[in-house]
Short mmCIF file of N, CA, C and O in Angstrom, two decimals:
data_model
loop_
_atom_site.label_atom_id
_atom_site.label_comp_id
_atom_site.label_asym_id
_atom_site.label_seq_id
_atom_site.Cartn_x
_atom_site.Cartn_y
_atom_site.Cartn_z
N UNK A 1 21.07 21.98 3.37
CA UNK A 1 20.00 21.08 2.61
C UNK A 1 19.43 20.18 3.71
O UNK A 1 20.08 19.66 4.57
N UNK A 2 18.13 19.98 3.59
CA UNK A 2 17.43 19.25 4.47
C UNK A 2 16.82 17.97 3.90
O UNK A 2 16.52 17.88 2.82
N UNK A 3 16.63 17.01 4.82
CA UNK A 3 15.94 15.76 4.43
C UNK A 3 14.49 15.97 4.16
O UNK A 3 13.81 16.76 4.88
N UNK A 4 14.01 15.33 3.08
CA UNK A 4 12.60 15.48 2.66
C UNK A 4 12.06 14.08 2.97
O UNK A 4 12.49 13.07 2.56
N UNK A 5 10.93 14.13 3.83
CA UNK A 5 10.24 12.83 4.08
C UNK A 5 8.73 13.10 3.89
O UNK A 5 8.23 14.15 4.36
N UNK A 6 8.16 12.20 3.12
CA UNK A 6 6.79 12.41 2.76
C UNK A 6 6.00 11.00 2.95
O UNK A 6 6.50 9.96 2.44
N UNK A 7 4.80 11.01 3.51
CA UNK A 7 4.06 9.87 3.67
C UNK A 7 3.07 9.87 2.53
O UNK A 7 2.48 10.84 2.16
N UNK A 8 2.87 8.64 2.01
CA UNK A 8 1.93 8.54 0.86
C UNK A 8 1.14 7.25 1.14
O UNK A 8 1.63 6.30 1.83
N UNK A 9 0.00 7.08 0.50
CA UNK A 9 -0.79 5.88 0.56
C UNK A 9 -0.63 5.19 -0.81
O UNK A 9 -0.69 5.83 -1.81
N UNK A 10 -0.55 3.84 -0.73
CA UNK A 10 -0.30 3.12 -1.99
C UNK A 10 -0.97 1.80 -1.86
O UNK A 10 -1.18 1.23 -0.79
N UNK A 11 -1.22 1.19 -3.02
CA UNK A 11 -1.74 -0.16 -3.06
C UNK A 11 -0.58 -0.99 -3.50
O UNK A 11 0.23 -0.73 -4.40
N UNK A 12 -0.38 -2.17 -2.72
CA UNK A 12 0.75 -2.98 -2.91
C UNK A 12 0.18 -4.34 -3.39
O UNK A 12 -0.69 -4.99 -2.79
N UNK A 13 0.81 -4.83 -4.49
CA UNK A 13 0.45 -6.11 -5.01
C UNK A 13 1.79 -6.97 -4.94
O UNK A 13 2.79 -6.56 -5.49
N UNK A 14 1.79 -7.97 -4.14
CA UNK A 14 3.09 -8.78 -3.88
C UNK A 14 2.85 -10.20 -3.63
O UNK A 14 1.80 -10.60 -3.40
N UNK A 15 3.94 -10.97 -3.59
CA UNK A 15 3.85 -12.34 -3.27
C UNK A 15 3.59 -12.51 -1.69
O UNK A 15 3.14 -13.61 -1.30
N UNK A 16 3.89 -11.53 -0.95
CA UNK A 16 3.85 -11.63 0.45
C UNK A 16 2.33 -11.35 0.94
O UNK A 16 1.45 -11.03 0.11
N UNK A 17 2.02 -11.42 2.20
CA UNK A 17 0.77 -11.23 2.68
C UNK A 17 0.44 -9.72 2.98
O UNK A 17 0.66 -9.22 4.11
N UNK A 18 -0.09 -9.08 1.96
CA UNK A 18 -0.59 -7.64 2.14
C UNK A 18 -2.04 -7.74 1.74
O UNK A 18 -2.34 -8.41 0.69
N UNK A 19 -2.93 -6.94 2.35
CA UNK A 19 -4.27 -6.87 1.88
C UNK A 19 -4.31 -6.23 0.51
O UNK A 19 -3.75 -5.20 0.22
N UNK A 20 -4.94 -6.90 -0.52
CA UNK A 20 -4.90 -6.39 -1.86
C UNK A 20 -5.59 -5.10 -2.12
O UNK A 20 -5.20 -4.33 -2.91
N UNK A 21 -6.73 -4.97 -1.55
CA UNK A 21 -7.56 -3.75 -1.92
C UNK A 21 -7.44 -2.63 -0.95
O UNK A 21 -8.22 -1.72 -0.94
N UNK A 22 -6.49 -2.75 -0.07
CA UNK A 22 -6.32 -1.74 1.03
C UNK A 22 -5.09 -0.90 0.77
O UNK A 22 -4.06 -1.42 0.52
N UNK A 23 -5.22 0.47 0.86
CA UNK A 23 -4.13 1.32 0.73
C UNK A 23 -3.25 1.16 2.00
O UNK A 23 -3.81 1.13 3.12
N UNK A 24 -1.91 1.17 1.97
CA UNK A 24 -1.03 1.14 3.08
C UNK A 24 -0.13 2.39 2.94
O UNK A 24 0.15 2.95 1.95
N UNK A 25 0.34 2.76 4.21
CA UNK A 25 1.31 3.90 4.25
C UNK A 25 2.59 3.59 3.70
O UNK A 25 3.22 2.49 4.10
N UNK A 26 3.21 4.48 3.00
CA UNK A 26 4.54 4.28 2.32
C UNK A 26 5.31 5.49 2.70
O UNK A 26 4.79 6.67 2.57
N UNK A 27 6.51 5.40 3.02
CA UNK A 27 7.44 6.63 3.28
C UNK A 27 8.39 6.88 2.11
O UNK A 27 9.04 5.96 1.77
N UNK A 28 8.22 8.02 1.58
CA UNK A 28 9.17 8.50 0.51
C UNK A 28 10.22 9.40 1.20
O UNK A 28 9.82 10.30 1.95
N UNK A 29 11.45 9.20 0.95
CA UNK A 29 12.47 9.87 1.67
C UNK A 29 13.65 10.25 0.72
O UNK A 29 14.04 9.56 -0.17
N UNK A 30 14.21 11.53 0.95
CA UNK A 30 15.24 12.02 0.12
C UNK A 30 16.22 12.71 1.12
O UNK A 30 15.89 13.51 1.85
N UNK A 31 17.43 12.29 1.08
CA UNK A 31 18.48 12.84 1.93
C UNK A 31 19.64 13.25 1.01
O UNK A 31 20.56 12.63 0.64
N UNK A 32 19.59 14.66 0.69
CA UNK A 32 20.69 15.19 -0.19
C UNK A 32 22.04 15.12 0.38
O UNK A 32 23.04 15.03 -0.37
N UNK A 33 22.23 15.03 1.75
CA UNK A 33 23.58 14.92 2.33
C UNK A 33 24.15 13.47 2.07
O UNK A 33 25.26 13.29 1.78
N UNK A 34 23.19 12.54 2.19
CA UNK A 34 23.70 11.15 1.96
C UNK A 34 23.94 10.81 0.55
O UNK A 34 24.96 10.21 0.16
N UNK A 35 23.00 11.14 -0.35
CA UNK A 35 23.13 10.91 -1.76
C UNK A 35 22.07 11.75 -2.53
O UNK A 35 20.93 11.49 -2.53
N UNK A 36 22.55 12.86 -3.08
CA UNK A 36 21.69 13.84 -3.78
C UNK A 36 20.94 13.32 -5.05
O UNK A 36 20.14 13.88 -5.56
N UNK A 37 21.38 12.14 -5.56
CA UNK A 37 20.86 11.59 -6.82
C UNK A 37 19.88 10.45 -6.54
O UNK A 37 19.27 9.90 -7.48
N UNK A 38 19.59 10.11 -5.25
CA UNK A 38 18.81 8.85 -4.94
C UNK A 38 17.63 9.36 -4.06
O UNK A 38 17.63 10.23 -3.30
N UNK A 39 16.59 8.48 -4.11
CA UNK A 39 15.32 8.60 -3.27
C UNK A 39 15.23 7.24 -2.61
O UNK A 39 15.79 6.24 -3.08
N UNK A 40 14.40 7.25 -1.54
CA UNK A 40 14.21 5.86 -0.89
C UNK A 40 12.74 5.74 -0.63
O UNK A 40 11.93 6.69 -0.33
N UNK A 41 12.21 4.54 -0.88
CA UNK A 41 10.76 4.23 -0.59
C UNK A 41 10.88 3.12 0.48
O UNK A 41 11.45 2.04 0.34
N UNK A 42 10.16 3.37 1.56
CA UNK A 42 10.13 2.36 2.69
C UNK A 42 8.63 1.80 2.65
O UNK A 42 7.71 2.55 2.82
N UNK A 43 8.56 0.54 2.36
CA UNK A 43 7.28 -0.11 2.35
C UNK A 43 7.00 -0.69 3.67
O UNK A 43 7.88 -0.85 4.48
N UNK A 44 5.76 -0.95 4.04
CA UNK A 44 5.44 -1.47 5.39
C UNK A 44 6.32 -2.75 5.71
O UNK A 44 6.64 -3.61 4.83
N UNK A 45 6.73 -2.89 6.97
CA UNK A 45 7.64 -4.05 7.27
C UNK A 45 9.08 -3.52 7.13
O UNK A 45 9.41 -2.50 7.51
N UNK A 46 9.84 -4.29 6.68
CA UNK A 46 11.27 -4.05 6.52
C UNK A 46 11.68 -3.78 5.06
O UNK A 46 12.93 -3.75 4.82
N UNK A 47 10.81 -3.63 4.15
CA UNK A 47 11.19 -3.39 2.79
C UNK A 47 11.63 -1.93 2.55
O UNK A 47 10.83 -1.05 2.75
N UNK A 48 12.84 -1.84 2.11
CA UNK A 48 13.33 -0.42 1.81
C UNK A 48 14.11 -0.54 0.54
O UNK A 48 14.97 -1.40 0.31
N UNK A 49 13.75 0.43 -0.30
CA UNK A 49 14.46 0.58 -1.66
C UNK A 49 15.01 1.91 -1.86
O UNK A 49 14.34 2.88 -1.68
N UNK A 50 16.24 1.86 -2.43
CA UNK A 50 16.80 3.14 -2.74
C UNK A 50 17.20 3.09 -4.20
O UNK A 50 17.73 2.05 -4.77
N UNK A 51 16.88 4.17 -5.04
CA UNK A 51 17.04 4.16 -6.46
C UNK A 51 17.10 5.59 -6.85
O UNK A 51 16.95 6.53 -6.11
N UNK A 52 17.54 5.75 -8.14
CA UNK A 52 17.79 7.07 -8.68
C UNK A 52 16.54 7.93 -8.75
O UNK A 52 15.47 7.48 -9.19
N UNK A 53 16.67 9.17 -8.28
CA UNK A 53 15.61 10.17 -8.33
C UNK A 53 15.24 10.39 -9.77
O UNK A 53 14.01 10.49 -10.15
N UNK A 54 16.16 10.36 -10.72
CA UNK A 54 15.90 10.60 -12.13
C UNK A 54 14.96 9.47 -12.71
O UNK A 54 14.14 9.66 -13.56
N UNK A 55 15.15 8.24 -12.22
CA UNK A 55 14.28 7.12 -12.62
C UNK A 55 12.84 7.36 -12.25
O UNK A 55 11.89 7.17 -12.97
N UNK A 56 12.66 7.90 -11.02
CA UNK A 56 11.26 8.20 -10.56
C UNK A 56 10.71 9.27 -11.45
O UNK A 56 9.50 9.11 -11.92
N UNK A 57 11.45 10.35 -11.82
CA UNK A 57 10.95 11.36 -12.58
C UNK A 57 10.65 10.90 -14.00
O UNK A 57 9.53 11.18 -14.55
N UNK A 58 11.53 10.13 -14.60
CA UNK A 58 11.28 9.62 -15.97
C UNK A 58 10.10 8.71 -16.02
O UNK A 58 9.34 8.74 -16.98
N UNK A 59 9.95 7.84 -15.03
CA UNK A 59 8.87 6.87 -14.98
C UNK A 59 7.48 7.48 -14.83
O UNK A 59 6.51 6.79 -15.07
N UNK A 60 7.39 8.75 -14.44
CA UNK A 60 6.12 9.33 -14.33
C UNK A 60 5.62 9.77 -15.72
O UNK A 60 4.37 9.99 -15.94
N UNK A 61 6.45 9.80 -16.70
CA UNK A 61 6.18 10.26 -18.00
C UNK A 61 6.06 9.04 -19.11
O UNK A 61 5.22 9.11 -19.89
N UNK A 62 6.94 8.09 -18.81
CA UNK A 62 7.03 6.93 -19.80
C UNK A 62 7.66 5.81 -18.95
O UNK A 62 8.40 6.03 -18.00
N UNK A 63 7.51 4.53 -19.32
CA UNK A 63 8.18 3.44 -18.70
C UNK A 63 9.72 3.63 -18.55
O UNK A 63 10.37 4.03 -19.54
N UNK A 64 10.22 3.40 -17.41
CA UNK A 64 11.64 3.57 -17.18
C UNK A 64 12.16 2.50 -16.28
O UNK A 64 11.43 1.99 -15.50
N UNK A 65 13.40 2.15 -16.44
CA UNK A 65 14.00 1.18 -15.55
C UNK A 65 14.13 -0.27 -16.16
O UNK A 65 13.22 -0.56 -16.96
N UNK A 66 15.19 -0.89 -15.90
CA UNK A 66 15.33 -2.29 -16.48
C UNK A 66 15.82 -3.29 -15.43
O UNK A 66 15.87 -4.40 -15.68
N UNK A 67 16.21 -2.70 -14.24
CA UNK A 67 16.85 -3.70 -13.22
C UNK A 67 15.81 -3.97 -12.10
O UNK A 67 14.66 -4.31 -12.41
N UNK A 68 16.24 -3.70 -10.93
CA UNK A 68 15.48 -4.03 -9.78
C UNK A 68 14.31 -3.18 -9.52
O UNK A 68 13.38 -3.50 -8.90
N UNK A 69 14.29 -1.90 -10.05
CA UNK A 69 13.28 -0.96 -9.92
C UNK A 69 12.86 -0.48 -11.33
O UNK A 69 13.66 -0.06 -12.09
N UNK A 70 11.51 -0.47 -11.49
CA UNK A 70 10.95 -0.03 -12.77
C UNK A 70 9.73 0.91 -12.38
O UNK A 70 9.05 0.57 -11.48
N UNK A 71 9.47 1.89 -13.23
CA UNK A 71 8.48 2.90 -12.86
C UNK A 71 7.75 3.09 -14.24
O UNK A 71 8.41 3.33 -15.27
N UNK A 72 6.45 3.31 -14.15
CA UNK A 72 5.75 3.68 -15.33
C UNK A 72 4.37 4.36 -14.94
O UNK A 72 3.79 4.04 -13.93
N UNK A 73 3.90 5.25 -15.83
CA UNK A 73 2.67 5.76 -15.53
C UNK A 73 1.46 4.73 -15.80
O UNK A 73 1.71 3.83 -16.62
N UNK A 74 0.37 4.85 -15.07
CA UNK A 74 -0.73 3.93 -15.11
C UNK A 74 -2.00 4.80 -15.21
O UNK A 74 -2.46 5.21 -14.22
N UNK A 75 -2.38 5.01 -16.45
CA UNK A 75 -3.61 5.87 -16.66
C UNK A 75 -3.15 7.27 -16.48
O UNK A 75 -2.07 7.67 -16.50
N UNK A 76 -4.15 8.12 -16.15
CA UNK A 76 -3.92 9.54 -16.09
C UNK A 76 -3.56 10.08 -14.71
O UNK A 76 -2.88 11.10 -14.62
N UNK A 77 -3.89 9.26 -13.67
CA UNK A 77 -3.54 9.82 -12.35
C UNK A 77 -2.69 8.91 -11.49
O UNK A 77 -2.62 9.22 -10.28
N UNK A 78 -2.37 7.77 -11.99
CA UNK A 78 -1.56 6.84 -11.25
C UNK A 78 -0.30 6.50 -11.73
O UNK A 78 -0.12 6.68 -13.01
N UNK A 79 0.70 5.98 -10.99
CA UNK A 79 1.91 5.58 -11.30
C UNK A 79 2.30 4.27 -10.59
O UNK A 79 1.84 4.07 -9.52
N UNK A 80 3.04 3.38 -11.33
CA UNK A 80 3.39 2.12 -10.68
C UNK A 80 4.95 2.07 -10.49
O UNK A 80 5.62 2.46 -11.42
N UNK A 81 5.34 1.61 -9.37
CA UNK A 81 6.74 1.34 -9.06
C UNK A 81 6.87 -0.13 -8.76
O UNK A 81 6.19 -0.70 -7.91
N UNK A 82 7.72 -0.86 -9.50
CA UNK A 82 7.80 -2.29 -9.44
C UNK A 82 9.28 -2.58 -8.88
O UNK A 82 10.23 -2.18 -9.41
N UNK A 83 9.31 -3.38 -7.74
CA UNK A 83 10.55 -3.70 -7.09
C UNK A 83 10.76 -5.26 -7.28
O UNK A 83 9.93 -6.05 -6.89
N UNK A 84 12.03 -5.65 -7.77
CA UNK A 84 12.40 -6.99 -7.96
C UNK A 84 13.44 -7.33 -6.98
O UNK A 84 14.42 -6.59 -6.81
N UNK A 85 13.31 -8.48 -6.36
CA UNK A 85 14.33 -9.04 -5.46
C UNK A 85 14.34 -10.47 -5.45
O UNK A 85 13.49 -11.11 -6.09
N UNK A 86 15.20 -11.09 -4.69
CA UNK A 86 15.37 -12.57 -4.64
C UNK A 86 14.07 -13.06 -3.99
O UNK A 86 13.76 -14.23 -4.27
N UNK A 87 13.44 -12.36 -3.16
CA UNK A 87 12.21 -12.72 -2.45
C UNK A 87 10.93 -12.61 -3.27
O UNK A 87 9.91 -13.17 -2.98
N UNK A 88 11.07 -11.97 -4.41
CA UNK A 88 9.84 -11.92 -5.34
C UNK A 88 9.68 -10.40 -5.84
O UNK A 88 10.68 -9.67 -5.93
N UNK A 89 8.50 -10.19 -6.37
CA UNK A 89 8.21 -8.84 -6.91
C UNK A 89 7.15 -8.14 -6.19
O UNK A 89 6.12 -8.72 -5.78
N UNK A 90 7.27 -6.88 -5.90
CA UNK A 90 6.33 -5.98 -5.26
C UNK A 90 5.93 -5.03 -6.30
O UNK A 90 6.80 -4.22 -6.77
N UNK A 91 4.65 -4.86 -6.61
CA UNK A 91 4.12 -3.82 -7.45
C UNK A 91 3.36 -2.76 -6.59
O UNK A 91 2.50 -3.20 -5.91
N UNK A 92 3.75 -1.50 -6.59
CA UNK A 92 3.21 -0.52 -5.79
C UNK A 92 2.61 0.57 -6.58
O UNK A 92 3.28 1.13 -7.44
N UNK A 93 1.35 0.81 -6.38
CA UNK A 93 0.65 1.71 -7.21
C UNK A 93 0.32 2.99 -6.33
O UNK A 93 -0.32 2.93 -5.32
N UNK A 94 0.83 4.22 -6.83
CA UNK A 94 0.75 5.53 -6.19
C UNK A 94 -0.22 6.34 -7.02
O UNK A 94 -0.34 6.27 -8.22
N UNK A 95 -0.72 7.39 -6.27
CA UNK A 95 -1.33 8.50 -7.09
C UNK A 95 -0.09 9.43 -7.62
O UNK A 95 0.79 9.66 -6.86
N UNK A 96 -0.17 9.65 -8.99
CA UNK A 96 1.02 10.38 -9.52
C UNK A 96 1.31 11.73 -8.79
O UNK A 96 2.32 12.11 -8.62
N UNK A 97 0.18 12.37 -8.36
CA UNK A 97 0.38 13.69 -7.76
C UNK A 97 1.17 13.62 -6.47
O UNK A 97 1.90 14.55 -6.15
N UNK A 98 1.05 12.46 -5.77
CA UNK A 98 1.88 12.33 -4.56
C UNK A 98 3.35 12.26 -4.89
O UNK A 98 4.24 12.86 -4.25
N UNK A 99 3.68 11.49 -5.90
CA UNK A 99 5.06 11.36 -6.30
C UNK A 99 5.62 12.71 -6.90
O UNK A 99 6.69 13.05 -6.73
N UNK A 100 4.76 13.34 -7.65
CA UNK A 100 5.20 14.73 -8.15
C UNK A 100 5.45 15.68 -7.16
O UNK A 100 6.42 16.39 -7.13
N UNK A 101 4.61 15.75 -6.13
CA UNK A 101 4.77 16.66 -4.95
C UNK A 101 6.06 16.27 -4.27
O UNK A 101 6.87 17.17 -3.88
N UNK A 102 6.34 14.99 -4.04
CA UNK A 102 7.65 14.58 -3.40
C UNK A 102 8.88 14.97 -4.22
O UNK A 102 9.80 15.57 -3.67
N UNK A 103 8.80 14.73 -5.47
CA UNK A 103 9.97 15.14 -6.38
C UNK A 103 10.10 16.66 -6.31
O UNK A 103 11.28 17.14 -6.20
N UNK A 104 9.07 17.46 -6.36
CA UNK A 104 9.09 18.95 -6.25
C UNK A 104 9.88 19.34 -5.02
O UNK A 104 10.71 20.15 -4.99
N UNK A 105 9.46 18.72 -3.94
CA UNK A 105 10.05 18.99 -2.61
C UNK A 105 11.56 18.65 -2.58
O UNK A 105 12.40 19.31 -2.04
N UNK A 106 11.91 17.54 -3.28
CA UNK A 106 13.33 17.19 -3.28
C UNK A 106 14.17 18.19 -4.10
O UNK A 106 15.27 18.42 -3.71
N UNK A 107 13.56 18.74 -5.12
CA UNK A 107 14.39 19.79 -5.90
C UNK A 107 14.36 21.08 -5.11
O UNK A 107 15.41 21.78 -5.15
N UNK A 108 13.30 21.40 -4.44
CA UNK A 108 13.40 22.56 -3.51
C UNK A 108 14.51 22.42 -2.44
O UNK A 108 15.17 23.30 -2.13
N UNK A 109 14.65 21.23 -1.96
CA UNK A 109 15.53 20.98 -0.80
C UNK A 109 16.94 21.17 -1.34
O UNK A 109 17.86 21.49 -0.46
N UNK A 110 17.28 20.91 -2.62
CA UNK A 110 18.63 21.00 -3.16
C UNK A 110 18.88 22.41 -3.84
O UNK A 110 19.97 22.66 -4.29
N UNK A 111 17.83 23.19 -4.04
CA UNK A 111 18.02 24.46 -4.68
C UNK A 111 18.94 25.35 -3.85
O UNK A 111 18.76 25.53 -2.60
N UNK A 112 19.81 26.12 -4.56
CA UNK A 112 20.75 27.03 -3.87
C UNK A 112 20.05 28.26 -3.67
O UNK A 112 19.40 28.78 -4.56
N UNK A 113 20.21 28.96 -2.57
CA UNK A 113 19.77 30.33 -2.43
C UNK A 113 20.22 31.31 -3.49
O UNK A 113 21.45 31.19 -3.81
N UNK A 114 19.39 32.20 -3.87
CA UNK A 114 19.88 33.15 -4.90
C UNK A 114 20.51 34.22 -4.16
O UNK A 114 20.02 34.85 -3.25
N UNK A 115 21.77 34.66 -4.65
CA UNK A 115 22.46 35.81 -4.16
C UNK A 115 21.97 37.03 -4.59
O UNK A 115 21.67 37.20 -5.85
N UNK A 116 21.87 37.98 -3.80
CA UNK A 116 21.44 39.38 -4.24
C UNK A 116 22.58 40.33 -4.34
O UNK A 116 23.43 40.31 -3.56
#
């Protein structure tokens, strides 16, 4: 099984100093060896979040999550991931297709080869 890493562009709304109308690079990462049920989102700077892959998948269809990470669809082509910490809240808006592509790749990475 191999690590899946995908770069995506996202809009970040946060209490910190990020340009509001400018898309920033975000790294989506999945390491099935470390934890096959979790994904990681690396925001610019030192912000790194690990949460359930199932939460990301559920949140693309309907609002999901109640703790530090919440995900929900936003219109027809976007999704929002909201991160809560002691330092504040970061709201990250992605194109849904980028998250779907990432999820598809994570499932392919964990698929077992078919025996003939």
